[in-house]
């Protein structure tokens, strides 16, 4: 992580912000994103992955009101990545692993792809209750393999 990225995430003090890399690896999350979604900082570095969390963590399944819609979007995003670079062993290994561990991941064998874009996400957050957050995504020109996701309520 470049220091500028850390400062940028910290500047979003009222909005959750996640920085995802290839294969939806969670590169960084600000304090409020860790409170809203999951404490990715507590996860071992090699396992900090949004898709892995989405498909394998019970807290993700209970957090998203429309978990199936959100999970499919993550799967379709991975398909887009692997389609763009068939030699990407990291994404291919993640897909193989999730196929083996998640019944839903293996069942959704459609050929749709999804580009990470703006969307409204409905949550059922344990301490807060039901809420909808909007997500805006940004891909830095200097680092096209990363995407900044900023959420507003």
PDB file of C-alpha atoms in Angstrom:
ATOM      1  CA  UNK A   1       0.000   0.000   0.000  1.00  0.00           C
ATOM      2  CA  UNK A   2       1.196   3.442  -0.910  1.00  0.00           C
ATOM      3  CA  UNK A   3       0.832   5.981   1.928  1.00  0.00           C
ATOM      4  CA  UNK A   4      -1.514   8.051  -0.258  1.00  0.00           C
ATOM      5  CA  UNK A   5      -4.024   5.220  -0.354  1.00  0.00           C
ATOM      6  CA  UNK A   6      -4.011   4.908   3.429  1.00  0.00           C
ATOM      7  CA  UNK A   7      -4.575   8.654   3.748  1.00  0.00           C
ATOM      8  CA  UNK A   8      -7.360   8.557   1.199  1.00  0.00           C
ATOM      9  CA  UNK A   9      -9.206   5.782   3.053  1.00  0.00           C
ATOM     10  CA  UNK A  10      -8.756   7.573   6.366  1.00  0.00           C
ATOM     11  CA  UNK A  11     -10.182  10.763   4.836  1.00  0.00           C
ATOM     12  CA  UNK A  12     -13.520   8.990   4.432  1.00  0.00           C
ATOM     13  CA  UNK A  13     -14.254   9.292   8.131  1.00  0.00           C
ATOM     14  CA  UNK A  14     -18.064   9.197   7.733  1.00  0.00           C
ATOM     15  CA  UNK A  15     -18.273   6.805   4.787  1.00  0.00           C
ATOM     16  CA  UNK A  16     -17.214   3.168   4.705  1.00  0.00           C
ATOM     17  CA  UNK A  17     -14.486   2.633   2.114  1.00  0.00           C
ATOM     18  CA  UNK A  18     -12.911  -0.587   0.833  1.00  0.00           C
ATOM     19  CA  UNK A  19      -9.984  -0.924  -1.521  1.00  0.00           C
ATOM     20  CA  UNK A  20     -10.155  -4.175  -3.483  1.00  0.00           C
ATOM     21  CA  UNK A  21      -7.475  -5.611  -5.709  1.00  0.00           C
ATOM     22  CA  UNK A  22      -7.454  -8.439  -8.241  1.00  0.00           C
ATOM     23  CA  UNK A  23      -9.665 -11.379  -7.357  1.00  0.00           C
ATOM     24  CA  UNK A  24     -11.501  -9.104  -4.877  1.00  0.00           C
ATOM     25  CA  UNK A  25      -8.587  -9.205  -2.449  1.00  0.00           C
ATOM     26  CA  UNK A  26      -9.254  -6.722   0.344  1.00  0.00           C
ATOM     27  CA  UNK A  27      -6.194  -4.479   0.273  1.00  0.00           C
ATOM     28  CA  UNK A  28      -7.513  -2.010   2.841  1.00  0.00           C
ATOM     29  CA  UNK A  29     -10.680  -1.015   4.677  1.00  0.00           C
ATOM     30  CA  UNK A  30     -11.272   2.029   6.812  1.00  0.00           C
ATOM     31  CA  UNK A  31     -12.601   1.763  10.366  1.00  0.00           C
ATOM     32  CA  UNK A  32     -16.244   2.339   9.450  1.00  0.00           C
ATOM     33  CA  UNK A  33     -16.114  -0.256   6.620  1.00  0.00           C
ATOM     34  CA  UNK A  34     -14.764  -2.811   9.072  1.00  0.00           C
ATOM     35  CA  UNK A  35     -17.664  -2.000  11.414  1.00  0.00           C
ATOM     36  CA  UNK A  36     -20.253  -2.172   8.624  1.00  0.00           C
ATOM     37  CA  UNK A  37     -19.065  -5.309   6.811  1.00  0.00           C
ATOM     38  CA  UNK A  38     -16.353  -7.348   8.533  1.00  0.00           C
ATOM     39  CA  UNK A  39     -13.109  -6.732  10.359  1.00  0.00           C
ATOM     40  CA  UNK A  40     -10.923  -7.663   7.415  1.00  0.00           C
ATOM     41  CA  UNK A  41      -7.852  -6.478   9.347  1.00  0.00           C
ATOM     42  CA  UNK A  42      -8.389  -9.396  11.760  1.00  0.00           C
ATOM     43  CA  UNK A  43      -8.325 -11.906   8.886  1.00  0.00           C
ATOM     44  CA  UNK A  44      -4.914 -13.380   7.964  1.00  0.00           C
ATOM     45  CA  UNK A  45      -3.499 -11.398   4.998  1.00  0.00           C
ATOM     46  CA  UNK A  46      -3.650 -14.308   2.523  1.00  0.00           C
ATOM     47  CA  UNK A  47      -7.351 -14.835   3.289  1.00  0.00           C
ATOM     48  CA  UNK A  48      -8.566 -11.212   3.093  1.00  0.00           C
ATOM     49  CA  UNK A  49     -10.831 -11.627   0.143  1.00  0.00           C
ATOM     50  CA  UNK A  50     -14.280 -10.153  -0.416  1.00  0.00           C
ATOM     51  CA  UNK A  51     -15.537 -13.079  -2.550  1.00  0.00           C
ATOM     52  CA  UNK A  52     -14.293 -15.613   0.006  1.00  0.00           C
ATOM     53  CA  UNK A  53     -16.065 -13.674   2.766  1.00  0.00           C
ATOM     54  CA  UNK A  54     -19.237 -13.291   0.703  1.00  0.00           C
ATOM     55  CA  UNK A  55     -19.576 -16.997  -0.079  1.00  0.00           C
ATOM     56  CA  UNK A  56     -18.111 -18.643   3.018  1.00  0.00           C
ATOM     57  CA  UNK A  57     -18.894 -16.402   6.009  1.00  0.00           C
ATOM     58  CA  UNK A  58     -22.228 -16.725   7.761  1.00  0.00           C
ATOM     59  CA  UNK A  59     -22.109 -13.060   8.808  1.00  0.00           C
ATOM     60  CA  UNK A  60     -22.067 -12.040   5.113  1.00  0.00           C
ATOM     61  CA  UNK A  61     -25.125 -14.190   4.390  1.00  0.00           C
ATOM     62  CA  UNK A  62     -27.067 -12.638   7.243  1.00  0.00           C
ATOM     63  CA  UNK A  63     -25.854  -9.069   6.585  1.00  0.00           C
ATOM     64  CA  UNK A  64     -27.097  -8.735   2.989  1.00  0.00           C
ATOM     65  CA  UNK A  65     -30.896  -8.695   2.657  1.00  0.00           C
ATOM     66  CA  UNK A  66     -30.532  -9.810  -0.957  1.00  0.00           C
ATOM     67  CA  UNK A  67     -27.451 -11.992  -0.408  1.00  0.00           C
ATOM     68  CA  UNK A  68     -28.072 -14.032  -3.556  1.00  0.00           C
ATOM     69  CA  UNK A  69     -28.069 -10.907  -5.752  1.00  0.00           C
ATOM     70  CA  UNK A  70     -24.890  -9.569  -4.121  1.00  0.00           C
ATOM     71  CA  UNK A  71     -23.143 -12.943  -4.262  1.00  0.00           C
ATOM     72  CA  UNK A  72     -23.959 -13.359  -7.949  1.00  0.00           C
ATOM     73  CA  UNK A  73     -22.503  -9.910  -8.655  1.00  0.00           C
ATOM     74  CA  UNK A  74     -19.264 -10.944  -6.939  1.00  0.00           C
ATOM     75  CA  UNK A  75     -19.154 -14.173  -8.948  1.00  0.00           C
ATOM     76  CA  UNK A  76     -19.807 -12.286 -12.182  1.00  0.00           C
ATOM     77  CA  UNK A  77     -17.029  -9.842 -11.294  1.00  0.00           C
ATOM     78  CA  UNK A  78     -14.609 -12.749 -10.888  1.00  0.00           C
ATOM     79  CA  UNK A  79     -15.713 -14.097 -14.283  1.00  0.00           C
ATOM     80  CA  UNK A  80     -14.913 -10.733 -15.841  1.00  0.00           C
ATOM     81  CA  UNK A  81     -11.429 -10.796 -14.311  1.00  0.00           C
ATOM     82  CA  UNK A  82     -10.593 -14.327 -15.398  1.00  0.00           C
ATOM     83  CA  UNK A  83     -11.958 -13.600 -18.870  1.00  0.00           C
ATOM     84  CA  UNK A  84      -9.649 -10.607 -19.188  1.00  0.00           C
ATOM     85  CA  UNK A  85      -6.574 -12.614 -18.192  1.00  0.00           C
ATOM     86  CA  UNK A  86      -6.826 -16.402 -18.458  1.00  0.00           C
ATOM     87  CA  UNK A  87      -3.279 -16.675 -17.079  1.00  0.00           C
ATOM     88  CA  UNK A  88      -4.312 -15.110 -13.751  1.00  0.00           C
ATOM     89  CA  UNK A  89      -3.530 -18.045 -11.481  1.00  0.00           C
ATOM     90  CA  UNK A  90      -4.684 -16.239  -8.337  1.00  0.00           C
ATOM     91  CA  UNK A  91      -8.217 -15.673  -9.607  1.00  0.00           C
ATOM     92  CA  UNK A  92      -8.369 -19.175 -11.107  1.00  0.00           C
ATOM     93  CA  UNK A  93      -7.293 -20.708  -7.779  1.00  0.00           C
ATOM     94  CA  UNK A  94      -9.873 -18.644  -5.892  1.00  0.00           C
ATOM     95  CA  UNK A  95     -12.640 -19.752  -8.279  1.00  0.00           C
ATOM     96  CA  UNK A  96     -11.610 -23.415  -7.901  1.00  0.00           C
ATOM     97  CA  UNK A  97     -11.525 -23.060  -4.115  1.00  0.00           C
ATOM     98  CA  UNK A  98     -14.928 -21.352  -3.908  1.00  0.00           C
ATOM     99  CA  UNK A  99     -16.451 -23.910  -6.270  1.00  0.00           C
ATOM    100  CA  UNK A 100     -15.308 -26.667  -3.902  1.00  0.00           C
ATOM    101  CA  UNK A 101     -16.460 -24.914  -0.710  1.00  0.00           C
ATOM    102  CA  UNK A 102     -19.697 -23.167  -1.721  1.00  0.00           C
ATOM    103  CA  UNK A 103     -22.704 -24.955  -3.149  1.00  0.00           C
ATOM    104  CA  UNK A 104     -24.121 -21.689  -4.524  1.00  0.00           C
ATOM    105  CA  UNK A 105     -20.889 -20.688  -6.213  1.00  0.00           C
ATOM    106  CA  UNK A 106     -20.770 -23.988  -8.082  1.00  0.00           C
ATOM    107  CA  UNK A 107     -24.453 -23.905  -9.044  1.00  0.00           C
ATOM    108  CA  UNK A 108     -24.363 -20.494 -10.689  1.00  0.00           C
ATOM    109  CA  UNK A 109     -22.551 -21.584 -13.814  1.00  0.00           C
ATOM    110  CA  UNK A 110     -24.074 -18.974 -16.077  1.00  0.00           C
ATOM    111  CA  UNK A 111     -21.820 -17.034 -18.396  1.00  0.00           C
ATOM    112  CA  UNK A 112     -22.795 -13.562 -17.231  1.00  0.00           C
ATOM    113  CA  UNK A 113     -20.099 -11.122 -16.209  1.00  0.00           C
ATOM    114  CA  UNK A 114     -20.393  -8.025 -14.048  1.00  0.00           C
ATOM    115  CA  UNK A 115     -18.335  -4.869 -13.890  1.00  0.00           C
ATOM    116  CA  UNK A 116     -18.089  -3.357 -10.432  1.00  0.00           C
ATOM    117  CA  UNK A 117     -20.347  -0.334 -10.663  1.00  0.00           C
ATOM    118  CA  UNK A 118     -22.697   1.889  -8.688  1.00  0.00           C
ATOM    119  CA  UNK A 119     -25.504   0.159  -6.884  1.00  0.00           C
ATOM    120  CA  UNK A 120     -27.764   0.254  -3.850  1.00  0.00           C
ATOM    121  CA  UNK A 121     -27.163  -2.465  -1.275  1.00  0.00           C
ATOM    122  CA  UNK A 122     -29.698  -3.462   1.356  1.00  0.00           C
ATOM    123  CA  UNK A 123     -28.285  -4.552   4.689  1.00  0.00           C
ATOM    124  CA  UNK A 124     -29.643  -5.997   7.904  1.00  0.00           C
ATOM    125  CA  UNK A 125     -26.917  -4.852  10.257  1.00  0.00           C
ATOM    126  CA  UNK A 126     -27.107  -6.422  13.741  1.00  0.00           C
ATOM    127  CA  UNK A 127     -26.573  -3.272  15.865  1.00  0.00           C
ATOM    128  CA  UNK A 128     -28.067  -0.764  13.389  1.00  0.00           C
ATOM    129  CA  UNK A 129     -30.992  -2.608  11.804  1.00  0.00           C
ATOM    130  CA  UNK A 130     -32.169  -2.377   8.204  1.00  0.00           C
ATOM    131  CA  UNK A 131     -30.446   0.170   6.009  1.00  0.00           C
ATOM    132  CA  UNK A 132     -29.624   0.794   2.388  1.00  0.00           C
ATOM    133  CA  UNK A 133     -26.239   2.052   1.312  1.00  0.00           C
ATOM    134  CA  UNK A 134     -25.244   3.286  -2.105  1.00  0.00           C
ATOM    135  CA  UNK A 135     -21.874   2.288  -3.471  1.00  0.00           C
ATOM    136  CA  UNK A 136     -19.719   4.278  -5.832  1.00  0.00           C
ATOM    137  CA  UNK A 137     -16.654   2.638  -7.339  1.00  0.00           C
ATOM    138  CA  UNK A 138     -13.478   4.259  -8.592  1.00  0.00           C
ATOM    139  CA  UNK A 139     -10.540   2.701 -10.402  1.00  0.00           C
ATOM    140  CA  UNK A 140      -7.330   4.721 -10.137  1.00  0.00           C
ATOM    141  CA  UNK A 141      -5.742   5.384 -13.530  1.00  0.00           C
ATOM    142  CA  UNK A 142      -2.313   4.590 -12.087  1.00  0.00           C
ATOM    143  CA  UNK A 143      -3.473   1.231 -10.716  1.00  0.00           C
ATOM    144  CA  UNK A 144      -6.219  -0.372 -12.841  1.00  0.00           C
ATOM    145  CA  UNK A 145      -6.109  -3.599 -10.795  1.00  0.00           C
ATOM    146  CA  UNK A 146      -7.584  -1.855  -7.761  1.00  0.00           C
ATOM    147  CA  UNK A 147     -11.048  -0.496  -7.129  1.00  0.00           C
ATOM    148  CA  UNK A 148     -12.094   1.882  -4.370  1.00  0.00           C
ATOM    149  CA  UNK A 149     -15.632   1.285  -3.098  1.00  0.00           C
ATOM    150  CA  UNK A 150     -17.181   4.135  -1.094  1.00  0.00           C
ATOM    151  CA  UNK A 151     -20.545   3.627   0.596  1.00  0.00           C
ATOM    152  CA  UNK A 152     -23.060   6.265   1.654  1.00  0.00           C
ATOM    153  CA  UNK A 153     -26.286   5.832   3.597  1.00  0.00           C
TER     154      UNK A 153
END
